[in-house]
Structure formats: structure tokens, C-alpha cells
Amino acid sequence: MAKIVECIPNISEGRRPEVVEEVIAEVRKVPGVVLLDYSGNADHNRTVVTFTGEPEGVLEAAWRLIGKAAQLINLEEHRGAHPRLGATDVVPFVPVRDVSMEECVDMARSLGERVGRELKLPVYLYERAATRPERRNLAEVRRGEYEGLKESIKTEERKPDYGPSVLGTAGAVVIGARPPLVAFNVNLGTSDLGVAKAIAKAIRGSSGGFVYIKALGVNLAERGQVQVSMNMVDTQGTPLYRAMEFIKAEAAHYGVPVVGSEIVGLVPLEALLETAAYYLNLKEFSAEQVLEKRVFGF
Amino acid sequence: MAKIVECIPNISEGRRPEVVEEVIAEVRKVPGVVLLDYSGNADHNRTVVTFTGEPEGVLEAAWRLIGKAAQLINLEEHRGAHPRLGATDVVPFVPVRDVSMEECVDMARSLGERVGRELKLPVYLYERAATRPERRNLAEVRRGEYEGLKESIKTEERKPDYGPSVLGTAGAVVIGARPPLVAFNVNLGTSDLGVAKAIAKAIRGSSGGFVYIKALGVNLAERGQVQVSMNMVDTQGTPLYRAMEFIKAEAAHYGVPVVGSEIVGLVPLEALLETAAYYLNLKEFSAEQVLEKRVFGF
């Protein structure tokens, strides 16, 4: 059975479709790599690209994409609402099938080394591939953005993991490995934003909650509801059902019901199977019992 | 995307491995058909075979299996605990991907017609393929078993849908179409078998419960627990979570907790996704959001 890795590079271009297409074309050139999606945002001036395949092909596609983006995107001219350090801003590798996190970390390091050596771009490793604890957090790596990094890159604290300690117009590339991320939003039957903010604060790791949950309270004004908007960065470590049960209990404390939820984008099958097994109180359930898994062998 | 049908013939041989292998070999001969499983039981003297593929190949494999079983299995010499009418006792077709129930009904009829005409075996259509309401129920079709059918086959009531109204030593074949069946057992924290029996009676369609649930109360003596053992014959019509919530509520009435559950064998992905979506209160969730489905396109 083939090993499958997912790669989700973010490039700092969301306004010029011809530039995006030229960068994407590099991914399409690599045999065996499947482009799943790419979607840009003009306000952010940023495009998120998703492709999958066997590790070798995925590495080659990421390499080509980084090279083309560095040619075509000039950070001196880039403006957008989303924080960024470089033309290819961030490149995470995510294990999908028969691949360990360690293999994805190795991919991140091997790509980073090549980008530093051949493209002469500064590279920072993040999340599971980080070489320093403070670089695990992407927000921390991106602190000061492209403009701030021009000076601070010369300090020992901001020394790149690969490549020169000098920032050109293509900026720096942040490369890493992480589990699949799930965007999970829970809606509450109240218009009191304070309740959503209090629950978000209680559930997120940064203020004492679950280590693998990031959360914000959001107002859904047109619905008269509020939302706990979460990024679940490791659903093996902190499962979906645990987030839901925690929010239900906290909301009950305010006399507020959970009225719905949504998953934005993709979710790994395992996270949903685990949720079904939890609520059905299934003992010893295996994903091998899923009919489609047996038939199609994915 | 290829159409995929599952077929689960039951043959009346579970003691002579060489006979089972010879019958199975017919399935293996058909290109594109994947043999997923076969497992026999000596007490039942019966083997359940599971294979999948595109409709044409699956039809051919079922046809070959029926022919070989009719040659090798003599019902005059067959003894076993499980009720049966013939050498190949029952042949259900189950839609898996891009196939409608109507197409599976057509497959059942076309196979039945060929078995009647070329093999000269009596054929009864059952479940969704049934031509008479009383033949929807397999237990009803199998009433009196092989031994009883020898005489009753001559009556109008038991006239086969295809083939002669005469029973040879290969018996009759029951062919049909049905949704995937899920064996779902729920364990209760009591040793009082009466509680499991009362809940099984309340939940099963035959005594006023859910139309797509068959259920029995079972004693798990070595654990000091009892079990509501269910066949969920259509999890789209009656979902897993509804059975679980019903049993929880009924058990609470007796002051008894649900202490676990199990799914025996295979379960369609959709049944688990629906369960996860129900308990997470997800609105507008689509199976297309499952990462593996996007990557592997199953």
C-alpha cells in the first residue's frame, strides 16, 4: 500500500490569478501528485494550496512551488491582512496513510536543507519539525513578519535553521510537520458574545485549557448566536467529542444550549470514527470494520 | 468512478474445507472481483462468503459459485444447526458505491432467471427483490427448510419465482437485494436477562418497535451482563444512534446502565459518519469533507 502525505503550502499571493496559476502549474507537473484544492483570499492576499501523493513526489512538488513563488512574488510589494514571512509562507507536511510523523519531520528537514542550499532562502522549521521549543508555534516564528525579520534575522535568536541570515525579496520559508488540523465551530443559543469568549478562554491551551485546541469567541450577529471557533491541531491528542462535551458543560453553567456545530473543510476519518465509537460506547472497534475501507483498501 | 456491489452468498458447507475451497475458487476466477472474506461454522455446517466488484463481475462470480455448490453439495446428506433450503442457500446483493437498490434488484432477478433456466434449480426472490410481500422476509421463505419444501414446493403458495417446482439434491436458491446489514450489540450492567429481553421486544419491529431492527435478549453469563443483540437491516432508515438512545432510555427505566457495545463485522462508513454528526450536532456535514475520501476518491 502506497505511503500518502498531504502538503498544504500557503503562498503570499491572492490577487493576481495568473501568478497563482503559474505557481500551481509546478505542482501539476509532478507525476503521481494530486492537487486537491487551492483557494485564495484577496483581503489576505494569500492562497492555500493542498496536494497529496507519495513522499517523493510531494517533496518534489513542494520544492518546485517554492522556487516558482520565490521568482514571482516580491514581498516588498506585498500587502495583505494575514501575517507572513515569505513568498511561500508556510509548508506543512501531514501524514495521511502508512506514514509516521517522524517521516514527515524528515521530509521537512530535507526540503528545508535543499531550499537553503540551492535557493539561498532562509528556512525556519516549525511544529513537530522545530529545532527549538519556541519555534514549534507558527505565530512565534512569524513574529514581526517580513518587515521586522529584515533586521532581527541577524540575531542568534532568529537565526534560520537553513540558508543565509539575510532576507531577500522572497522572504523566508517556514517548513514543518503536523497532524491534520480540524476547524470545528460550535454555535451557542445566545447573543451574548461574553459567553462564547469565556468558553473559548476556558477550552484553549494558551489560557489553561486543552493543549491541542486554539479557540476564539465569535459573534454570529445575523443569527443572533455566538460561536466558539476552534482549531483542533491534534484530534488524536484532544478528540472532537471531548471539545463538544466540555463546551456543553461550560455552556450549561451559563444556562445556554449548544444549538449546532460545523466542521470547515476536511477532517480525518479517524476523528469521526473515534467520535462515533465514543458516543455508541463501542468497545474494541477497528477502522478495518468500515465496509468501504475493506473494499477500497484506503 | 466504478460501480461497486457487494455479494454475500451463504453455502451449506462448513465442515469439508476441500469442498469450500473448490466453491471459492470459482469466485477467484473472475477478473476484477475481490474476495473479501469467507468464514465457516462447523455447527451450522455453513460458510459465509463475501466478495465485491463491478456488477457484471459480481454476477458472474455468483453464477459460478451457485453452479459449483450445486455440483458438490447434497442436501440429502447435509445436517447443521442453521436453517437452509439449498446448497447455495442465500445470495444477497448489496449496493456499495454508485449503485442503486433498483440495480441490485435487477441483478437478483437476472441471476435468478439464469439459475432457473440453465441450472434448473428453483429460485425464490427475497427482501427488496421479492415478488410477493410474504417473501420479503428470509425466515418466511426458508420455512420448513429443504426437507419441508420437497412437498410444499408443489403448492401455489411456494411456487418458485424461477425454475422448476421440483426440488433436487441441490435444493433451492434464495436470491435478493438489501441494504448493508449491521450487527450491533449493546451490553447492559445487569445480570437480569429479563431486562435485555424486554428491551429487545420494545425495540424490534416484529413486536411494535423500529421496522428495520431485529433484536434478541442474550445472556453474557461469564461477564455477569446481558445484551440486546440486534441486526440493523437498514441503517439509513433506522440509524445506530437512534437504537442506542432508545436502549439508554429504556434501560434507565429499569435503573440499568449501558456499559458497552460492539459492532460485529463490517459497517458502512455512512452509518458511522451519521452517528458522529448527530452527537456533534453538526449541520450540513458532507462525507466529501472526509480527508481520506478526497484523497482516495472512494
Coordinates of C-alpha atoms in Angstrom, one line a residue:
Chain A
M1 CA 0.0 0.0 0.0
A2 CA 1.4 3.4 -1.0
K3 CA 2.5 5.9 1.6
I4 CA 0.5 9.1 1.3
V5 CA 1.5 12.6 2.6
E6 CA -0.5 15.7 2.4
C7 CA 1.1 19.1 1.9
I8 CA -0.6 22.5 2.4
P9 CA 1.7 25.3 1.3
N10 CA 0.4 28.9 1.7
I11 CA 1.7 31.4 -0.8
S12 CA 1.6 35.2 -0.4
E13 CA -0.5 35.9 -3.5
G14 CA -4.3 36.0 -3.6
R15 CA -4.9 38.9 -6.0
R16 CA -3.1 38.0 -9.3
P17 CA -4.7 34.8 -10.6
E18 CA -2.1 34.5 -13.4
V19 CA 0.7 34.3 -10.8
V20 CA -1.2 31.8 -8.7
E21 CA -1.8 29.6 -11.8
E22 CA 1.9 29.7 -12.7
V23 CA 2.9 28.6 -9.2
I24 CA 0.2 25.9 -9.2
A25 CA 1.4 24.6 -12.6
E26 CA 4.6 23.5 -10.9
V27 CA 2.6 21.1 -8.7
R28 CA 0.7 19.7 -11.6
K29 CA 3.9 18.9 -13.4
V30 CA 4.9 16.2 -10.9
P31 CA 3.5 12.7 -11.8
G32 CA 1.5 11.0 -9.1
V33 CA 0.8 14.1 -7.1
V34 CA -2.9 15.0 -6.8
L35 CA -3.8 18.7 -6.5
L36 CA -6.9 18.5 -4.2
D37 CA -7.6 22.2 -3.8
Y38 CA -6.4 25.8 -4.0
S39 CA -8.3 28.8 -2.8
G40 CA -7.2 32.4 -2.4
N41 CA -8.4 35.4 -0.5
A42 CA -7.8 38.9 -1.8
D43 CA -8.0 40.6 1.6
H44 CA -5.4 38.2 3.0
N45 CA -3.6 38.4 -0.4
R46 CA -2.8 34.7 0.1
T47 CA -3.6 31.3 -1.4
V48 CA -3.8 28.0 0.4
V49 CA -2.8 25.0 -1.8
T50 CA -3.5 21.4 -0.9
F51 CA -1.9 18.4 -2.7
T52 CA -1.2 14.7 -1.8
G53 CA 0.8 11.9 -3.0
E54 CA 3.8 9.6 -2.1
P55 CA 6.5 11.3 -0.1
E56 CA 9.0 11.6 -3.0
G57 CA 6.5 13.3 -5.4
V58 CA 5.1 15.6 -2.7
L59 CA 8.6 16.7 -1.8
E60 CA 9.4 17.5 -5.5
A61 CA 6.1 19.4 -5.9
A62 CA 6.7 21.5 -2.8
W63 CA 10.3 22.2 -4.0
R64 CA 9.1 23.4 -7.4
L65 CA 6.3 25.5 -5.9
I66 CA 8.7 27.3 -3.5
G67 CA 11.1 28.0 -6.4
K68 CA 8.5 29.5 -8.7
A69 CA 6.8 31.6 -5.9
A70 CA 10.3 33.0 -5.0
Q71 CA 10.7 34.1 -8.6
L72 CA 7.3 35.7 -9.0
I73 CA 6.4 37.2 -5.6
N74 CA 8.1 40.2 -4.2
L75 CA 7.5 40.8 -0.5
E76 CA 8.5 44.5 -0.9
E77 CA 5.3 44.9 -2.9
H78 CA 3.1 42.6 -0.9
R79 CA 0.3 43.9 1.3
G80 CA -2.4 41.7 3.0
A81 CA -4.3 41.2 6.2
H82 CA -2.7 37.9 7.0
P83 CA 0.8 37.7 8.7
R84 CA 3.6 36.3 6.5
L85 CA 7.3 36.0 6.3
G86 CA 7.8 35.0 2.6
A87 CA 6.6 34.3 -0.9
T88 CA 5.9 30.7 0.1
D89 CA 5.0 31.5 3.7
V90 CA 4.5 28.1 5.3
V91 CA 4.8 24.5 4.1
P92 CA 3.4 21.8 6.5
F93 CA 3.6 18.1 5.7
V94 CA 0.8 16.0 7.2
P95 CA 0.8 12.2 7.5
V96 CA -2.3 10.6 5.8
R97 CA -1.6 6.9 5.3
D98 CA 1.2 4.5 6.3
V99 CA 3.5 7.4 7.1
S100 CA 4.8 8.4 10.6
M101 CA 5.1 11.9 11.9
E102 CA 8.9 11.2 12.1
E103 CA 8.9 10.7 8.3
C104 CA 7.1 14.0 7.8
V105 CA 9.6 15.7 10.0
D106 CA 12.4 14.2 7.9
M107 CA 10.7 15.5 4.8
A108 CA 10.5 19.0 6.3
R109 CA 14.2 18.9 7.1
S110 CA 15.3 17.6 3.8
L111 CA 13.2 20.1 1.9
G112 CA 14.4 22.9 4.2
E113 CA 18.1 22.0 3.7
R114 CA 17.6 22.0 -0.1
V115 CA 15.8 25.3 -0.1
G116 CA 18.5 26.9 2.0
R117 CA 21.3 25.5 -0.1
E118 CA 20.0 25.8 -3.7
L119 CA 17.6 28.7 -3.5
K120 CA 19.6 30.6 -0.8
L121 CA 16.4 31.3 1.1
P122 CA 16.3 31.4 4.9
V123 CA 14.2 28.5 6.3
Y124 CA 12.7 28.0 9.7
L125 CA 11.4 24.6 10.9
Y126 CA 8.2 24.6 12.9
E127 CA 5.7 22.5 14.9
R128 CA 6.9 18.8 15.1
A129 CA 10.0 19.7 12.9
A130 CA 11.1 22.6 15.2
T131 CA 14.7 22.6 16.4
R132 CA 14.0 25.0 19.3
P133 CA 10.9 24.8 21.6
E134 CA 9.9 28.4 20.8
R135 CA 9.7 27.6 17.1
R136 CA 7.0 25.0 17.5
N137 CA 4.5 27.8 17.4
L138 CA 4.0 29.3 13.9
A139 CA 2.8 32.6 15.3
E140 CA 6.0 32.9 17.2
V141 CA 8.2 32.1 14.1
R142 CA 6.2 34.7 12.1
R143 CA 6.6 37.4 14.8
G144 CA 7.4 40.8 13.3
E145 CA 6.6 39.5 9.8
Y146 CA 8.8 40.0 6.7
E147 CA 9.4 43.7 7.5
G148 CA 10.5 43.0 11.1
L149 CA 12.6 40.0 10.2
K150 CA 14.9 42.0 7.9
E151 CA 16.8 43.2 10.9
S152 CA 16.1 40.6 13.5
I153 CA 17.3 37.7 11.3
K154 CA 20.8 38.8 12.1
T155 CA 20.3 37.9 15.8
E156 CA 21.1 34.5 17.2
E157 CA 17.5 34.2 18.4
R158 CA 16.2 34.4 14.8
K159 CA 19.0 32.6 13.0
P160 CA 17.4 30.4 10.3
D161 CA 17.6 26.6 10.5
Y162 CA 18.9 26.5 6.9
G163 CA 20.1 29.2 4.4
P164 CA 21.6 32.6 4.8
S165 CA 20.9 35.1 7.7
V166 CA 19.9 37.6 5.1
L167 CA 16.4 38.4 3.8
G168 CA 15.8 38.9 0.1
T169 CA 12.5 40.0 -1.6
A170 CA 11.2 36.4 -1.5
G171 CA 11.4 36.5 2.3
A172 CA 11.8 33.3 4.4
V173 CA 10.0 29.9 4.3
V174 CA 8.6 28.2 7.3
I175 CA 8.5 24.4 6.8
G176 CA 7.3 21.8 9.2
A177 CA 5.2 18.7 10.0
R178 CA 2.0 18.5 11.9
P179 CA -1.1 16.3 12.4
P180 CA -4.2 17.1 10.3
L181 CA -5.9 20.3 11.6
V182 CA -9.7 20.4 12.0
A183 CA -11.6 23.6 12.0
F184 CA -14.5 22.9 14.4
N185 CA -17.0 25.6 15.4
V186 CA -19.8 25.2 18.0
N187 CA -22.8 27.6 18.0
L188 CA -24.5 28.7 21.2
G189 CA -28.1 29.7 21.7
T190 CA -27.4 33.2 23.0
S191 CA -26.4 36.6 21.5
D192 CA -24.1 37.2 24.5
L193 CA -20.6 37.3 23.0
G194 CA -19.2 37.2 26.5
V195 CA -20.3 33.6 26.9
A196 CA -18.5 32.5 23.8
K197 CA -15.4 34.4 24.8
A198 CA -15.4 32.9 28.3
I199 CA -15.8 29.3 26.9
A200 CA -13.1 29.9 24.3
K201 CA -10.8 31.1 27.0
A202 CA -11.6 28.0 29.1
I203 CA -11.0 25.5 26.3
R204 CA -7.9 26.8 24.6
G205 CA -4.5 25.7 25.7
S206 CA -3.0 29.2 25.8
S207 CA -5.1 30.1 28.8
G208 CA -5.2 26.8 30.7
G209 CA -7.4 24.6 28.6
F210 CA -6.6 21.7 26.2
V211 CA -3.1 21.9 24.8
Y212 CA -4.2 21.0 21.2
I213 CA -7.1 23.5 21.0
K214 CA -6.9 27.1 19.8
A215 CA -10.2 29.0 20.2
L216 CA -11.9 32.3 19.8
G217 CA -15.4 33.7 20.7
V218 CA -17.1 34.9 17.5
N219 CA -20.3 36.9 17.1
L220 CA -22.8 35.5 14.5
A221 CA -24.9 38.7 14.5
E222 CA -27.3 37.8 11.7
R223 CA -28.3 34.6 13.5
G224 CA -28.5 36.1 17.0
Q225 CA -26.0 33.5 18.1
V226 CA -22.4 33.3 19.2
Q227 CA -19.8 30.8 18.3
V228 CA -16.8 29.1 19.9
S229 CA -14.5 28.9 16.8
M230 CA -11.7 26.3 17.2
N231 CA -8.7 25.0 15.5
M232 CA -8.1 21.4 16.8
V233 CA -4.5 20.9 15.9
D234 CA -4.2 17.2 17.0
T235 CA -7.5 15.3 17.2
Q236 CA -5.7 12.2 18.4
G237 CA -4.5 14.1 21.4
T238 CA -7.7 16.1 22.0
P239 CA -10.7 14.4 20.3
L240 CA -13.7 16.3 18.8
Y241 CA -16.1 14.7 21.3
R242 CA -14.1 15.9 24.3
A243 CA -14.3 19.5 23.0
M244 CA -18.0 19.1 22.4
E245 CA -18.7 17.7 25.9
F246 CA -16.6 20.3 27.5
I247 CA -18.4 23.2 25.7
K248 CA -21.8 21.6 26.6
A249 CA -20.9 21.5 30.2
E250 CA -19.5 25.1 30.3
A251 CA -22.5 26.5 28.4
A252 CA -24.9 24.7 30.7
H253 CA -23.2 26.7 33.5
Y254 CA -24.5 29.9 31.8
G255 CA -27.9 28.3 31.1
V256 CA -27.0 28.4 27.3
P257 CA -27.7 25.5 24.9
V258 CA -25.4 24.2 22.2
V259 CA -27.5 24.7 19.0
G260 CA -25.3 23.4 16.3
S261 CA -21.8 22.9 15.0
E262 CA -19.8 22.8 11.8
I263 CA -16.5 21.3 10.5
V264 CA -15.0 23.7 8.0
G265 CA -13.0 21.9 5.3
L266 CA -11.5 18.5 5.7
V267 CA -11.5 16.1 8.7
P268 CA -9.5 12.9 9.0
L269 CA -11.7 9.8 9.0
E270 CA -10.2 8.6 12.3
A271 CA -11.5 11.7 14.2
L272 CA -15.1 10.9 13.1
L273 CA -14.8 7.1 13.8
E274 CA -13.5 7.9 17.2
T275 CA -16.4 10.2 17.9
A276 CA -19.0 7.6 16.8
A277 CA -17.3 4.9 18.8
Y278 CA -17.2 7.2 21.9
Y279 CA -20.9 8.0 21.8
L280 CA -22.0 4.5 20.9
N281 CA -19.8 3.2 23.8
L282 CA -18.2 0.8 21.3
K283 CA -15.5 -1.5 22.8
E284 CA -12.7 -2.7 20.5
F285 CA -13.9 -1.1 17.4
S286 CA -11.4 -1.0 14.5
A287 CA -11.4 1.1 11.3
E288 CA -10.9 -2.2 9.5
Q289 CA -14.6 -2.8 10.1
V290 CA -15.6 0.0 7.8
L291 CA -17.0 -1.6 4.7
E292 CA -15.5 1.0 2.3
K293 CA -12.1 0.6 3.9
R294 CA -12.2 -3.1 3.3
V295 CA -13.5 -2.7 -0.2
F296 CA -11.3 0.1 -1.4
G297 CA -8.3 -0.6 0.9
F298 CA -7.6 3.1 1.6
Chain B
M1 CA -15.9 6.1 -10.8
A2 CA -16.6 2.4 -10.9
K3 CA -19.9 1.0 -9.6
I4 CA -19.3 -1.4 -6.7
V5 CA -21.7 -4.1 -5.5
E6 CA -21.1 -6.5 -2.6
C7 CA -22.4 -10.1 -2.6
I8 CA -22.6 -12.3 0.4
P9 CA -23.6 -15.9 -0.6
N10 CA -24.1 -18.4 2.2
I11 CA -23.3 -22.0 1.2
S12 CA -24.4 -25.1 3.1
E13 CA -21.0 -26.5 3.8
G14 CA -18.9 -25.7 6.8
R15 CA -17.2 -29.0 7.6
R16 CA -15.3 -30.1 4.4
P17 CA -12.7 -27.4 3.7
E18 CA -11.8 -29.0 0.3
V19 CA -15.4 -28.5 -0.9
V20 CA -15.4 -24.9 0.4
E21 CA -12.1 -24.2 -1.4
E22 CA -13.4 -25.6 -4.7
V23 CA -16.5 -23.4 -4.5
I24 CA -14.5 -20.3 -3.5
A25 CA -12.1 -21.0 -6.4
E26 CA -15.0 -20.1 -8.8
V27 CA -15.1 -16.6 -7.3
R28 CA -11.4 -16.1 -7.6
K29 CA -11.5 -17.0 -11.3
V30 CA -13.5 -13.8 -12.2
P31 CA -11.2 -10.9 -13.0
G32 CA -11.9 -7.7 -11.1
V33 CA -13.9 -9.4 -8.3
V34 CA -12.3 -9.1 -4.9
L35 CA -12.9 -11.9 -2.3
L36 CA -13.1 -10.0 1.0
D37 CA -13.7 -12.9 3.3
Y38 CA -15.1 -16.4 3.8
S39 CA -15.7 -18.0 7.2
G40 CA -17.4 -21.3 8.0
N41 CA -19.0 -22.7 11.1
A42 CA -19.0 -26.5 11.7
D43 CA -22.0 -26.5 14.0
H44 CA -24.0 -24.5 11.4
N45 CA -22.3 -26.6 8.6
R46 CA -22.4 -23.4 6.6
T47 CA -19.9 -20.8 5.1
V48 CA -20.5 -17.1 4.5
V49 CA -18.6 -15.7 1.5
T50 CA -18.1 -12.0 0.9
F51 CA -16.9 -10.5 -2.4
T52 CA -17.2 -7.2 -4.2
G53 CA -16.6 -5.7 -7.6
E54 CA -18.5 -4.2 -10.5
P55 CA -22.0 -5.5 -11.2
E56 CA -21.0 -7.7 -14.2
G57 CA -18.1 -9.4 -12.5
V58 CA -20.1 -9.9 -9.3
L59 CA -23.0 -11.5 -11.2
E60 CA -20.6 -13.9 -13.0
A61 CA -18.9 -14.9 -9.7
A62 CA -22.2 -15.5 -8.0
W63 CA -23.4 -17.6 -11.0
R64 CA -20.2 -19.7 -10.9
L65 CA -20.4 -20.2 -7.2
I66 CA -24.0 -21.4 -7.4
G67 CA -23.2 -23.9 -10.1
K68 CA -20.2 -25.4 -8.3
A69 CA -22.0 -25.6 -5.0
A70 CA -24.9 -27.4 -6.7
Q71 CA -22.5 -30.0 -8.1
L72 CA -20.7 -30.6 -4.8
I73 CA -23.3 -30.3 -2.0
N74 CA -26.0 -32.8 -1.5
L75 CA -28.8 -31.6 0.8
E76 CA -29.9 -35.2 1.5
E77 CA -26.6 -35.6 3.4
H78 CA -26.5 -32.1 4.9
R79 CA -27.0 -31.6 8.7
G80 CA -26.5 -28.4 10.5
A81 CA -27.9 -26.1 13.2
H82 CA -28.7 -23.2 10.7
P83 CA -31.9 -23.3 8.7
R84 CA -31.3 -23.8 4.9
L85 CA -33.1 -24.5 1.6
G86 CA -30.2 -25.3 -0.7
A87 CA -26.5 -25.9 -1.5
T88 CA -26.2 -22.2 -2.1
D89 CA -28.8 -21.1 0.4
V90 CA -29.0 -17.3 0.1
V91 CA -27.4 -14.7 -2.3
P92 CA -27.9 -11.1 -1.3
F93 CA -26.6 -8.2 -3.5
V94 CA -25.8 -5.0 -1.5
P95 CA -25.2 -1.6 -3.1
V96 CA -21.8 -0.1 -2.0
R97 CA -20.9 2.7 -4.4
D98 CA -22.7 4.5 -7.2
V99 CA -25.3 1.7 -7.5
S100 CA -29.0 2.0 -6.6
M101 CA -31.1 -0.6 -4.8
E102 CA -33.0 -0.9 -8.0
E103 CA -29.9 -2.0 -9.9
C104 CA -29.2 -4.7 -7.2
V105 CA -32.9 -5.9 -7.5
D106 CA -32.3 -6.2 -11.3
M107 CA -29.1 -8.2 -10.7
A108 CA -31.0 -10.6 -8.3
R109 CA -33.7 -11.1 -11.0
S110 CA -31.3 -11.6 -13.8
L111 CA -29.2 -14.1 -11.8
G112 CA -32.4 -15.9 -10.6
E113 CA -33.7 -16.2 -14.2
R114 CA -30.4 -17.7 -15.4
V115 CA -30.1 -20.1 -12.4
G116 CA -33.7 -21.3 -13.1
R117 CA -33.2 -21.7 -16.8
E118 CA -29.7 -23.1 -17.1
L119 CA -29.2 -24.9 -13.8
K120 CA -32.8 -26.0 -13.4
L121 CA -32.8 -25.0 -9.8
P122 CA -35.9 -23.5 -8.1
V123 CA -35.2 -19.8 -7.2
Y124 CA -37.0 -17.6 -4.7
L125 CA -36.5 -13.8 -4.7
Y126 CA -36.4 -12.1 -1.2
E127 CA -36.1 -8.7 0.6
R128 CA -36.1 -5.8 -1.9
A129 CA -36.3 -8.2 -4.9
A130 CA -39.3 -10.1 -3.5
T131 CA -42.3 -10.5 -5.9
R132 CA -44.7 -11.2 -3.1
P133 CA -44.9 -9.3 0.2
E134 CA -44.6 -12.5 2.3
R135 CA -41.3 -13.4 0.5
R136 CA -39.6 -10.2 1.7
N137 CA -38.7 -12.0 5.0
L138 CA -36.0 -14.6 4.5
A139 CA -37.2 -16.6 7.5
E140 CA -40.6 -16.9 5.9
V141 CA -39.0 -18.1 2.6
R142 CA -37.0 -20.7 4.4
R143 CA -39.9 -22.0 6.4
G144 CA -39.9 -25.9 6.6
E145 CA -36.3 -25.9 5.2
Y146 CA -35.1 -28.2 2.5
E147 CA -37.0 -31.2 3.9
G148 CA -40.3 -29.5 4.1
L149 CA -40.0 -27.8 0.8
K150 CA -39.9 -31.1 -1.1
E151 CA -43.6 -31.4 -0.8
S152 CA -44.8 -27.8 -0.4
I153 CA -42.9 -26.6 -3.5
K154 CA -45.8 -28.1 -5.5
T155 CA -48.3 -25.6 -3.9
E156 CA -49.1 -22.3 -5.5
E157 CA -48.0 -20.5 -2.3
R158 CA -44.5 -21.9 -2.5
K159 CA -44.1 -21.8 -6.3
P160 CA -40.6 -20.6 -7.2
D161 CA -40.0 -17.3 -8.9
Y162 CA -37.8 -19.1 -11.5
G163 CA -37.0 -22.7 -12.3
P164 CA -38.9 -25.9 -11.8
S165 CA -41.4 -26.7 -9.0
V166 CA -39.3 -29.7 -8.2
L167 CA -36.6 -30.0 -5.5
G168 CA -33.4 -31.9 -6.4
T169 CA -30.5 -32.6 -4.1
A170 CA -29.0 -29.1 -4.5
G171 CA -32.3 -27.7 -3.1
A172 CA -33.4 -24.1 -3.9
V173 CA -31.6 -20.8 -4.0
V174 CA -32.9 -17.6 -2.4
I175 CA -31.6 -14.5 -4.2
G176 CA -32.3 -10.9 -3.3
A177 CA -31.1 -7.3 -2.7
R178 CA -30.8 -5.5 0.6
P179 CA -29.0 -2.6 2.3
P180 CA -25.9 -3.4 4.3
L181 CA -26.7 -5.2 7.5
V182 CA -25.1 -4.1 10.7
A183 CA -24.8 -6.5 13.7
F184 CA -24.9 -4.1 16.7
N185 CA -24.9 -5.4 20.3
V186 CA -25.5 -3.3 23.4
N187 CA -24.4 -4.6 26.8
L188 CA -26.3 -3.8 30.0
G189 CA -24.9 -3.6 33.5
T190 CA -27.2 -6.2 35.0
S191 CA -27.4 -10.0 35.1
D192 CA -31.1 -9.9 34.7
L193 CA -31.9 -11.4 31.3
G194 CA -35.5 -10.2 31.7
V195 CA -34.3 -6.6 31.2
A196 CA -32.5 -7.4 27.9
K197 CA -35.5 -9.4 26.7
A198 CA -37.9 -6.6 27.5
I199 CA -35.8 -4.0 25.7
A200 CA -35.2 -6.3 22.7
K201 CA -39.0 -6.7 22.5
A202 CA -39.5 -3.0 22.7
I203 CA -37.0 -2.1 20.0
R204 CA -37.7 -4.8 17.4
G205 CA -40.1 -4.2 14.6
S206 CA -41.9 -7.6 14.9
S207 CA -43.3 -6.5 18.3
G208 CA -44.0 -2.8 17.8
G209 CA -40.6 -1.2 17.7
F210 CA -38.4 0.0 14.8
V211 CA -39.2 -1.6 11.5
Y212 CA -35.6 -2.1 10.5
I213 CA -34.4 -3.6 13.7
K214 CA -34.4 -7.3 14.7
A215 CA -33.4 -7.9 18.3
L216 CA -32.9 -10.6 20.9
G217 CA -32.1 -10.5 24.6
V218 CA -28.9 -12.6 25.3
N219 CA -27.2 -13.7 28.5
L220 CA -23.4 -12.9 28.8
A221 CA -23.1 -15.2 31.9
E222 CA -19.3 -15.1 32.2
R223 CA -19.4 -11.3 32.4
G224 CA -22.5 -11.0 34.7
Q225 CA -24.1 -8.8 32.0
V226 CA -26.9 -9.2 29.5
Q227 CA -27.0 -7.9 25.9
V228 CA -29.5 -6.5 23.4
S229 CA -28.3 -8.2 20.3
M230 CA -29.5 -6.5 17.1
N231 CA -29.5 -6.9 13.4
M232 CA -29.9 -3.4 11.9
V233 CA -31.1 -4.2 8.4
D234 CA -31.3 -0.6 7.1
T235 CA -29.2 2.0 9.0
Q236 CA -30.4 4.8 6.7
G237 CA -33.9 4.1 7.8
T238 CA -33.1 3.4 11.5
P239 CA -29.7 4.8 12.4
L240 CA -27.3 3.4 15.0
Y241 CA -27.6 6.4 17.3
R242 CA -31.4 6.1 17.5
A243 CA -31.1 2.5 18.6
M244 CA -28.5 3.5 21.2
E245 CA -30.6 6.4 22.6
F246 CA -33.7 4.2 22.7
I247 CA -31.9 1.5 24.6
K248 CA -30.4 4.0 27.0
A249 CA -33.8 5.5 27.8
E250 CA -35.4 2.1 28.2
A251 CA -32.6 0.8 30.4
A252 CA -32.7 3.9 32.6
H253 CA -36.4 3.0 33.3
Y254 CA -35.0 -0.2 34.9
G255 CA -32.2 1.6 36.7
V256 CA -29.7 -0.3 34.5
P257 CA -26.8 1.4 32.7
V258 CA -25.5 0.8 29.2
V259 CA -21.9 -0.5 29.8
G260 CA -20.6 -1.0 26.3
S261 CA -21.5 -2.1 22.8
E262 CA -19.9 -3.8 19.8
I263 CA -20.3 -3.9 16.0
V264 CA -19.7 -7.4 14.7
G265 CA -18.2 -7.5 11.3
L266 CA -18.5 -4.7 8.8
V267 CA -20.4 -1.4 8.9
P268 CA -20.9 1.1 6.1
L269 CA -19.0 4.4 6.6
E270 CA -22.2 6.4 6.2
A271 CA -23.7 4.9 9.3
L272 CA -20.7 6.0 11.5
L273 CA -20.5 9.4 9.9
E274 CA -24.2 10.0 10.6
T275 CA -23.6 8.9 14.2
A276 CA -20.7 11.3 14.6
A277 CA -22.7 14.2 13.0
Y278 CA -25.7 13.5 15.2
Y279 CA -23.8 13.6 18.5
L280 CA -21.6 16.6 17.5
N281 CA -24.8 18.4 16.4
L282 CA -23.1 19.1 13.0
K283 CA -25.2 21.0 10.5
E284 CA -24.6 20.4 6.8
F285 CA -21.8 17.9 7.2
S286 CA -20.9 16.0 4.0
A287 CA -18.9 12.8 3.5
E288 CA -16.9 14.8 1.0
Q289 CA -15.2 16.5 3.9
V290 CA -13.6 13.3 5.0
L291 CA -9.9 13.7 4.1
E292 CA -9.4 10.1 3.0
K293 CA -12.5 10.2 0.8
R294 CA -11.0 13.3 -1.0
V295 CA -7.5 11.7 -1.3
F296 CA -8.5 8.2 -2.3
G297 CA -11.8 9.1 -4.1
F298 CA -13.7 6.0 -2.8

